[in-house]
Every structure is written in C-alpha cells, then in structure tokens.
Coordinates of C-alpha atoms and ligand atoms in Angstrom, one line a residue:
M782 CA 10.8 28.3 -0.6
N783 CA 9.9 27.1 2.9
D784 CA 6.2 26.1 3.3
A785 CA 4.7 25.5 6.7
T786 CA 4.6 22.0 7.9
F787 CA 3.1 21.1 11.1
V788 CA 5.3 18.2 12.3
S789 CA 5.9 18.4 16.0
H790 CA 7.9 15.2 16.7
L791 CA 8.3 11.5 16.1
E792 CA 6.7 9.0 18.5
C793 CA 7.3 5.3 19.2
S794 CA 4.2 3.4 18.2
L795 CA 4.5 1.0 21.1
S796 CA 6.1 3.0 24.0
G797 CA 5.1 6.5 23.1
E798 CA 8.8 7.6 23.5
R799 CA 9.5 10.9 21.7
F800 CA 12.2 11.7 19.1
P801 CA 12.9 15.0 17.5
A802 CA 11.6 15.7 14.0
D803 CA 14.0 16.6 11.2
T804 CA 16.6 14.0 12.2
V805 CA 17.5 10.7 10.6
Q806 CA 15.7 7.9 12.5
N807 CA 14.9 4.3 12.0
L808 CA 13.2 2.3 14.8
S809 CA 12.7 3.4 18.4
Q810 CA 14.8 2.1 21.3
V811 CA 12.4 -0.8 21.7
G812 CA 12.7 -1.7 18.0
K813 CA 9.3 -0.5 16.9
P814 CA 8.1 1.8 14.2
L815 CA 8.1 5.6 14.7
L816 CA 5.0 7.6 13.8
V817 CA 5.1 11.3 12.7
R818 CA 3.1 13.6 15.0
Y819 CA 1.7 17.0 14.0
D820 CA 0.4 20.1 15.7
L821 CA -3.1 19.3 14.4
E822 CA -4.6 22.3 16.0
A823 CA -2.4 24.7 14.1
L824 CA -2.9 22.6 10.9
G825 CA -6.7 22.9 11.3
Q826 CA -6.5 26.6 11.7
H827 CA -4.2 27.1 8.7
L828 CA -5.9 24.9 6.1
T829 CA -9.5 24.9 5.0
K830 CA -11.4 22.3 2.9
D831 CA -12.1 25.1 0.5
T832 CA -8.4 26.0 0.0
L833 CA -7.6 22.3 -0.5
S834 CA -10.4 21.8 -3.0
K835 CA -8.8 24.4 -5.4
R836 CA -5.5 22.5 -5.7
P837 CA -4.6 20.1 -8.4
E838 CA -5.8 16.5 -7.8
E839 CA -2.5 15.0 -6.8
L840 CA -0.6 13.7 -3.7
W841 CA 1.1 17.0 -2.8
R842 CA -2.3 18.7 -2.4
Y843 CA -2.1 17.2 1.1
R844 CA 1.3 18.8 1.9
E845 CA 0.2 20.3 5.2
F846 CA -0.5 16.7 6.5
L847 CA 3.0 15.6 5.4
P848 CA 6.4 16.1 6.8
V849 CA 8.5 17.6 4.0
R850 CA 9.4 21.2 4.8
Q851 CA 11.1 22.5 1.6
A852 CA 9.1 22.7 -1.5
A853 CA 12.2 21.8 -3.5
N854 CA 12.4 18.4 -1.8
R855 CA 8.9 17.4 -2.8
L856 CA 9.6 14.9 -5.5
S857 CA 7.0 14.1 -8.1
L858 CA 6.5 11.7 -11.0
G859 CA 2.9 12.9 -11.2
E860 CA 1.0 11.1 -8.5
P861 CA -2.7 11.4 -9.5
R862 CA -5.8 11.0 -7.5
T863 CA -6.9 7.4 -8.1
P864 CA -10.5 6.7 -9.2
L865 CA -13.2 4.9 -7.2
L866 CA -14.9 2.4 -9.6
T867 CA -18.1 0.6 -9.2
L868 CA -18.5 -3.1 -10.0
D869 CA -22.1 -3.1 -11.2
H870 CA -21.9 -6.2 -13.3
W871 CA -20.0 -8.3 -10.9
S872 CA -21.9 -7.4 -7.7
Q873 CA -25.4 -6.2 -6.8
S874 CA -24.1 -4.7 -3.5
Q875 CA -22.5 -1.4 -2.6
V876 CA -18.9 -2.1 -3.5
T877 CA -16.3 0.1 -5.2
V878 CA -12.6 -0.4 -6.1
K879 CA -10.0 2.3 -5.4
D880 CA -7.7 1.7 -8.2
E881 CA -4.2 2.4 -7.1
S882 CA -2.6 0.8 -10.1
R883 CA -2.8 4.3 -11.8
L884 CA 0.1 5.6 -9.8
P885 CA 3.7 5.9 -11.1
T886 CA 5.5 2.5 -11.3
G887 CA 2.1 0.9 -11.3
S888 CA 1.5 0.5 -7.6
F889 CA 0.6 2.5 -4.5
K890 CA 4.1 1.9 -3.3
A891 CA 4.7 5.2 -5.2
R892 CA 2.8 7.1 -2.5
G893 CA 5.0 5.7 0.3
L894 CA 8.3 6.0 -1.6
C895 CA 7.5 9.5 -2.9
L896 CA 7.4 10.6 0.7
A897 CA 10.2 8.5 2.1
V898 CA 12.6 9.5 -0.6
S899 CA 11.6 13.2 -0.4
M900 CA 12.3 13.1 3.3
A901 CA 15.6 11.3 2.8
K902 CA 16.6 14.0 0.4
E903 CA 15.6 16.7 2.9
L904 CA 17.7 14.9 5.5
G905 CA 20.7 14.7 3.2
I906 CA 20.7 10.9 2.8
Q907 CA 22.5 9.7 -0.3
R908 CA 22.5 5.9 -0.3
V909 CA 19.5 3.7 0.6
A910 CA 18.8 0.0 0.7
M911 CA 15.6 -2.0 0.8
P912 CA 14.2 -5.6 0.7
T913 CA 11.2 -5.9 -1.5
N914 CA 8.7 -8.3 -3.2
G915 CA 9.0 -6.1 -6.2
N916 CA 6.7 -3.0 -6.2
A917 CA 8.4 -1.1 -3.4
G918 CA 11.8 -1.7 -5.0
A919 CA 10.4 -0.3 -8.3
A920 CA 9.1 2.8 -6.6
L921 CA 12.3 3.3 -4.7
A922 CA 14.4 2.9 -7.8
A923 CA 12.2 5.5 -9.6
Y924 CA 12.1 8.1 -6.9
G925 CA 15.7 7.4 -5.8
S926 CA 16.9 8.1 -9.3
L927 CA 14.8 11.2 -9.5
A928 CA 16.4 12.4 -6.3
G929 CA 19.9 11.5 -7.5
M930 CA 20.3 8.9 -4.8
E931 CA 22.0 5.5 -4.9
S932 CA 19.6 2.7 -4.3
Y933 CA 20.3 -1.0 -3.4
V934 CA 17.4 -3.4 -3.8
F935 CA 17.1 -7.0 -2.7
C936 CA 14.3 -9.3 -3.9
P937 CA 13.4 -12.9 -3.2
E938 CA 14.6 -14.9 -6.2
D939 CA 11.0 -15.8 -7.3
T940 CA 9.9 -12.1 -7.5
P941 CA 8.2 -11.7 -10.9
D942 CA 10.9 -11.0 -13.5
V943 CA 9.3 -7.8 -14.8
N944 CA 9.7 -6.2 -11.3
V945 CA 13.3 -7.0 -11.1
R946 CA 14.0 -5.7 -14.6
E947 CA 12.0 -2.6 -14.0
I948 CA 14.0 -1.9 -10.9
A949 CA 17.3 -2.3 -12.8
L950 CA 16.1 -0.1 -15.7
Q951 CA 15.1 2.6 -13.2
G952 CA 18.7 2.8 -12.0
A953 CA 18.9 0.8 -8.8
H954 CA 21.5 -1.9 -8.0
V955 CA 19.2 -4.9 -7.8
W956 CA 20.0 -8.4 -6.5
K957 CA 17.9 -11.6 -6.3
V958 CA 18.2 -13.6 -3.0
N959 CA 17.4 -17.2 -2.4
G960 CA 15.0 -16.6 0.5
Y961 CA 12.0 -14.6 1.6
I962 CA 11.6 -10.8 2.0
H963 CA 12.8 -10.9 5.6
H964 CA 16.0 -12.7 4.5
C965 CA 16.5 -9.8 2.1
G966 CA 16.0 -7.5 5.1
Q967 CA 18.8 -9.3 6.9
I968 CA 21.1 -8.4 4.1
V969 CA 20.1 -4.7 4.3
K970 CA 20.8 -4.8 8.1
G971 CA 24.0 -6.6 7.6
G972 CA 25.4 -3.9 5.2
L973 CA 24.5 -0.9 7.4
E974 CA 28.1 -0.4 8.6
T975 CA 30.1 -1.4 5.6
M976 CA 27.9 0.2 3.0
G977 CA 26.7 3.2 5.0
W978 CA 23.2 3.0 3.5
F979 CA 20.0 4.0 5.1
D980 CA 17.5 1.2 5.8
F981 CA 14.3 1.8 3.8
S982 CA 12.6 -1.5 4.9
T983 CA 8.8 -1.2 5.4
L984 CA 8.1 0.8 8.6
K985 CA 11.8 0.9 9.6
E986 CA 11.7 4.6 8.6
P987 CA 8.9 6.9 9.7
Y988 CA 7.9 8.4 6.4
R989 CA 6.6 5.8 4.0
I990 CA 3.5 5.5 6.2
E991 CA 2.9 9.2 5.8
G992 CA 2.8 8.7 2.0
K993 CA 0.4 5.8 2.3
K994 CA -1.7 8.0 4.7
T995 CA -2.7 10.0 1.6
M996 CA -4.9 7.1 0.6
G997 CA -7.1 7.8 3.6
L998 CA -7.1 11.6 3.1
E999 CA -7.9 11.1 -0.6
L1000 CA -10.6 8.6 0.0
A1001 CA -12.4 10.7 2.6
E1002 CA -12.2 13.8 0.4
Q1003 CA -13.5 11.8 -2.6
L1004 CA -16.5 10.7 -0.5
G1005 CA -17.3 14.3 0.5
W1006 CA -15.4 14.1 3.8
T1007 CA -17.0 10.9 4.9
V1008 CA -15.7 7.4 5.2
P1009 CA -17.1 4.1 3.8
D1010 CA -18.6 1.5 6.1
V1011 CA -15.9 -1.1 5.4
I1012 CA -12.4 -1.1 3.8
F1013 CA -10.9 -4.4 2.4
Y1014 CA -7.1 -4.0 2.4
P1015 CA -4.6 -6.5 1.0
T1016 CA -2.3 -6.7 3.9
G1017 CA 1.5 -7.4 3.7
G1018 CA 3.5 -5.1 5.9
G1019 CA 0.3 -3.2 6.5
T1020 CA 1.6 0.3 5.9
G1021 CA -1.5 1.3 4.0
L1022 CA -3.9 0.0 6.6
I1023 CA -2.0 1.7 9.4
G1024 CA -1.6 4.8 7.3
M1025 CA -5.3 5.2 6.5
W1026 CA -6.2 4.6 10.1
K1027 CA -3.8 7.4 11.1
A1028 CA -5.3 9.6 8.4
F1029 CA -8.9 9.2 9.7
A1030 CA -7.7 10.0 13.3
E1031 CA -6.0 13.2 12.1
L1032 CA -9.0 14.2 10.0
E1033 CA -11.3 13.8 13.0
A1034 CA -8.9 15.7 15.2
I1035 CA -9.2 18.8 12.9
G1036 CA -12.9 18.3 12.7
W1037 CA -13.1 17.4 9.0
I1038 CA -14.8 14.1 9.5
D1039 CA -16.9 12.8 12.4
S1040 CA -16.1 9.9 14.7
K1041 CA -17.4 7.2 12.4
R1042 CA -14.7 4.9 11.2
P1043 CA -14.7 2.3 8.5
R1044 CA -14.4 -1.3 9.7
M1045 CA -10.9 -2.2 8.6
I1046 CA -10.6 -5.7 7.0
A1047 CA -7.1 -7.1 6.7
V1048 CA -7.1 -9.5 3.7
Q1049 CA -4.4 -12.2 3.3
A1050 CA -3.9 -15.3 1.3
D1051 CA -4.4 -18.8 2.8
G1052 CA -0.7 -19.6 2.0
C1053 CA 0.6 -16.6 4.1
A1054 CA -1.8 -15.4 6.8
P1055 CA 0.1 -14.4 9.9
I1056 CA -2.2 -11.5 10.7
V1057 CA -5.3 -13.6 10.3
R1058 CA -3.9 -16.3 12.6
A1059 CA -3.0 -13.7 15.3
F1060 CA -6.4 -12.0 14.9
E1061 CA -8.2 -15.3 15.5
D1062 CA -5.9 -16.2 18.4
G1063 CA -6.5 -12.9 20.1
A1064 CA -2.8 -12.2 20.0
E1065 CA -1.2 -8.7 20.1
F1066 CA 1.7 -9.7 17.8
A1067 CA 1.9 -12.2 14.9
E1068 CA 4.3 -15.1 14.7
E1069 CA 6.3 -15.7 11.6
W1070 CA 4.4 -17.8 8.9
Q1071 CA 6.4 -20.8 7.7
D1072 CA 6.7 -21.7 4.0
A1073 CA 4.7 -18.7 2.7
T1074 CA 3.3 -19.1 -0.7
T1075 CA 0.7 -17.3 -2.8
V1076 CA 0.2 -15.8 -6.3
A1077 CA -0.4 -12.5 -4.6
S1078 CA 3.3 -11.7 -4.1
G1079 CA 2.7 -8.2 -2.7
I1080 CA 1.0 -9.7 0.4
R1081 CA 3.5 -12.6 0.8
V1082 CA 5.0 -11.1 4.0
P1083 CA 5.6 -13.9 6.6
M1084 CA 6.5 -11.4 9.4
A1085 CA 5.5 -7.8 9.7
I1086 CA 7.2 -5.3 12.1
G1087 CA 3.9 -3.3 12.3
D1088 CA 1.9 -6.5 13.1
F1089 CA 0.5 -5.0 16.4
L1090 CA -0.5 -1.7 14.6
I1091 CA -2.4 -3.6 12.0
L1092 CA -4.1 -5.8 14.6
R1093 CA -4.9 -2.8 16.8
A1094 CA -6.5 -0.8 13.9
V1095 CA -8.5 -3.9 12.8
R1096 CA -9.8 -4.5 16.3
E1097 CA -10.5 -0.9 17.3
S1098 CA -12.4 -0.5 14.0
G1099 CA -14.6 -3.5 14.7
G1100 CA -13.2 -5.2 11.6
F1101 CA -11.6 -8.6 11.1
A1102 CA -8.9 -10.4 9.3
I1103 CA -9.7 -12.9 6.6
A1104 CA -7.7 -15.2 4.3
V1105 CA -8.7 -16.4 0.8
S1106 CA -7.4 -19.2 -1.4
D1107 CA -5.3 -18.6 -4.5
D1108 CA -8.0 -20.2 -6.6
S1109 CA -10.6 -17.8 -5.3
I1110 CA -8.2 -14.9 -6.0
L1111 CA -7.6 -16.0 -9.7
T1112 CA -11.4 -16.6 -10.1
A1113 CA -12.3 -13.1 -8.8
Q1114 CA -9.5 -11.6 -11.0
H1115 CA -10.8 -13.2 -14.1
E1116 CA -14.5 -12.5 -13.4
I1117 CA -14.0 -8.8 -12.7
A1118 CA -11.7 -8.4 -15.7
A1119 CA -14.1 -10.1 -18.0
Q1120 CA -17.3 -8.6 -16.6
E1121 CA -16.1 -5.0 -15.8
G1122 CA -13.1 -4.5 -18.0
L1123 CA -11.0 -3.9 -14.9
L1124 CA -7.9 -6.0 -14.5
L1125 CA -7.0 -6.2 -10.8
G1126 CA -3.7 -7.3 -9.6
P1127 CA -3.8 -10.5 -7.6
E1128 CA -3.7 -8.6 -4.3
G1129 CA -6.7 -6.4 -5.4
A1130 CA -8.4 -9.6 -6.5
A1131 CA -7.8 -11.0 -3.1
T1132 CA -9.9 -8.2 -1.6
A1133 CA -12.7 -9.0 -4.0
A1134 CA -12.5 -12.7 -3.1
A1135 CA -12.5 -11.8 0.6
Y1136 CA -15.5 -9.5 0.1
Q1137 CA -17.5 -12.3 -1.5
K1138 CA -16.5 -14.7 1.3
A1139 CA -17.4 -12.1 4.0
L1140 CA -20.8 -11.5 2.3
K1141 CA -21.5 -15.2 2.2
Q1142 CA -20.5 -15.6 5.9
G1143 CA -22.6 -12.6 6.9
L1144 CA -19.6 -10.7 8.1
V1145 CA -20.6 -7.7 6.0
S1146 CA -24.0 -6.9 4.6
P1147 CA -24.7 -6.0 0.9
D1148 CA -25.9 -2.6 1.8
E1149 CA -22.8 -1.5 3.7
S1150 CA -20.6 0.6 1.5
A1151 CA -17.4 -1.3 0.9
V1152 CA -14.1 -0.1 -0.7
L1153 CA -11.7 -2.7 -2.1
F1154 CA -8.1 -1.6 -2.6
N1155 CA -6.4 -2.6 -5.9
C1156 CA -2.9 -1.7 -5.0
G1157 CA -0.9 -2.6 -8.2
T1158 CA -1.2 -3.3 -11.8
A1159 CA -1.9 -6.9 -13.0
L1160 CA 0.4 -6.2 -15.9
K1161 CA 3.5 -6.9 -13.8
Y1162 CA 2.4 -10.5 -13.1
P1163 CA 2.5 -13.6 -15.2
M1164 CA -0.9 -14.1 -16.9
P1165 CA -2.5 -17.3 -18.1
A1166 CA -1.1 -18.3 -21.5
V1167 CA -3.2 -17.9 -24.7
T1168 CA -2.9 -20.9 -27.0
A1169 CA -5.5 -20.1 -29.6
T1170 CA -3.9 -19.7 -33.1
I1171 CA -5.1 -19.2 -36.6
D1172 CA -3.4 -20.7 -39.7
R1173 CA -4.0 -18.0 -42.3
H1174 CA -3.3 -20.5 -45.1
S1175 CA -6.2 -22.8 -44.1
P1176 CA -9.9 -22.1 -44.6
L1177 CA -11.3 -20.3 -41.5
D1178 CA -14.5 -21.5 -39.8
F1179 CA -15.7 -18.2 -38.4
S1180 CA -18.4 -20.0 -36.4
Q1181 CA -15.7 -21.5 -34.2
L1182 CA -14.0 -18.2 -33.2
D1183 CA -15.9 -18.1 -29.9
Q1184 CA -13.9 -21.2 -28.9
G1185 CA -10.9 -18.9 -28.3
S1186 CA -9.4 -18.1 -24.9
A1187 CA -11.8 -15.7 -23.3
G1188 CA -15.0 -16.6 -21.4
T1189 CA -14.8 -19.0 -18.5
P1190 CA -12.7 -18.1 -15.5
V1191 CA -9.5 -20.1 -15.1
Ligands
PLP674 C1 3.1 -3.9 -1.0 C2 1.8 -4.3 -1.7 C3 0.7 -4.7 -0.9 C4 0.7 -4.7 0.6 O1 0.8 -3.4 1.1 P1 1.2 -3.1 2.6 O2 0.7 -1.7 2.9 O3 2.7 -3.2 2.8 O4 0.5 -4.1 3.5 C5 -0.4 -5.1 -1.5 N1 -0.5 -5.1 -2.9 C6 0.5 -4.7 -3.7 C7 0.3 -4.8 -5.1 C8 1.7 -4.3 -3.1 O5 2.7 -4.0 -3.9

C-alpha cells in the first residue's frame, strides 16, 4: 500500500542547495547535513488534529510528517508515546520530565533509527555502518536486524559494556576502538569504498533527524498543541534539539501551534562542552573539545557536524547553553531517584542539574513551564556498588537496618 507522504525535496541546512527526495544521500556539496522538506500546505489540508487524535499513541501516528512512502517499510518495535512526569517532591517549580527511556532499546535513539533504517530499507540499502557512544548503535542493531540489513558498529573502547553486548546480541558486527566517537567515524568513512556500506553517522544522512522530530510533535500534542516555556536538552550531536525545532516550525506552518517557541537550552557536561563554549564566544561553529570526559557518555561528543544548527536554534529561541559538573549530575540522579522513584540516565540527570543551576542563576524562573529530556535508561550505566550484607548465621540487629545503602546522595 502506498500512503501519501508530503516530502518535496532535501535541502542543505547551510547553503539551501536542493536535492531530490527518494534518492540515497549523505551530506550536501558543502559537507553539511541535509534536511527533509515537505509540502506543508498539502499536509495541512490532508490531515486534521481530529484524525490524528484517533490513531494509536505511537510514533507512526505522525506518518504524514515523515518521509517513508510505503507502509511496508515502516519498521516498528512498538515505539510508544513517552510520558511527561512531574517532579513534585524534588522541585516546587513547574518542571516535568519527558521520559524517553521507555522506547525500544531503552533510549530515544530508537526514534531516529526507526526512521533512518525504514528509509534505508525503502531506498534498497543493505549494509550500513555507524560510530556510536552506545545507544545509537543499539538502536541501529535492533532496527537493522528487523529490516534484514547488515550493520557495522564502532564504539569508543570505554563505552559501557552493556551497550556493546546489547549491540552484539541484536545482530550487528560491533568493534571497540581506542579513541573517541569521531575516530570511530573516521573508520566508517575509511571503509565506504571497500565495504560498500552506507554511512549512518549522526546527521550524515537526512532521516534520523525526522525520527527525532517526533519528540517535538508528540510533546506539542501532549500539551494540547502548545509548547512549554523552556526545554532542557542533553546535547551531544544535537539531533533531538534540531529535530524538535524543526517540528515546531512545521506545526506552526500548518497552523496547529502559534508562533510561541520554547526557549531551547543545550545542556552539556563540564568535561565536554563544545557547544557551550561556542555559545559563550558568540561563534557560529564549535571547535573540537580536547580530552572529553564525563559520566554522561551519551553527550560526550567533542565535535558535532550539526553544531551551527544547534547554536542557531538555541539563539533564535532566546535560550542558552549551559554546562554542569559530573558531581552535580550524579547528585541530581540520586536525589530524583530516591525522592520520585524515577531513575534518570546521567544525561537526563544533567538536564535536572542544569535546571537547578539555571534557576539559581536566574536564567529561568520557577513559574516558567520547563521540560527536561531523559533520553535513555540508567540501567545501561554502571551504578554505585552496594556493600551492605547480612550474615544469616549471626543475630540480626533490626534497629541497624537503616544503615544500609540508600539515603544520602553519592
Ligand atoms: C545520543 C544521546 C544523547 C544526545 O542526543 P543528541 O540528539 O545526539 O544530542 C543524550 N542522551 C542519551 C542517553 C543519548 O543516547
């Protein structure tokens, strides 16, 4: 079955140069990401909010906003609408968490790879390769196997072991590399000719961003076709931030939301903050960050090809970029887990730490509605050890049991 899609063409995000839709593309002539453009007028006439509201609460409900033409190519591992959760114990102010850890493979990378692999399938691509800090590779492995594709995945050697094992179990060829993610990217580039694979690096193909865009569509719909005042986004390659910004523009173009935009806040870690440095320097592009290190491995990206798109969205929105320490990330993670029962991944916890810091510095006010993005499950990361033990052969002093591991933040 052929459903309508409304894709008109692909467009270079820097030069505006056009490329035909439905063809295999990586970067533009000037080496920048391509964005998918739609006939939004036709889309707006075809689809109503009411039609949409009757569909199952899953990613493909937004199919008219997405590029896949053939229904048979729309891969699914069951991508649910993710909840917006309040943090009433942890905070007195108007803050919620969009919990993306509920997606297949435990991270929002599923949104991007669901789309990218579906499009690769539609375009007849059979072998793909990607550098990853873990979560993207896991999602590629999963959707790649579902699509019957061959996937090659390259991870920095200190990627959490559970990620690497998950990728292998889900059927990809996975290798650990003694370097950072962009060194892994060089291997992908180096193998293009010999291996004949398609380069699935962040923003080096046009469709992952369309999958991430569904976060913006979904958030606006969840809020009754409005947007929050501020969004705190843990920023690595920035696909999600750029994708949401694109979603809001498309929704305004079809008249479903008004011209209000959230202030977009790019959150990074002190140990890897190229976007924050560029933001503060007033630069259009970000320079590579040396010796990147942070517990939040999903945002350990020293160099992002979409740097100027992140910076543009942050600035146009009246937002800012902010870095937080690993200590504050781990403290926020433990506080929220212990007080709310919500275990955030370190990247999500970074947005919580950044929110607190921004409140303290007066950069946001407590009565602005803020949405924090928790992008992956904490269960894929090493957690602090528990050392409390009981010897069942000795008398037990029950009054001492509250001395166990829980309680105070690490
Ligand atoms: C990839 C990733 C990020 C960063 O997302 P981008 O959109 O690439 O900036 C944040 N958190 C987690 C858990 C991730 O896997």
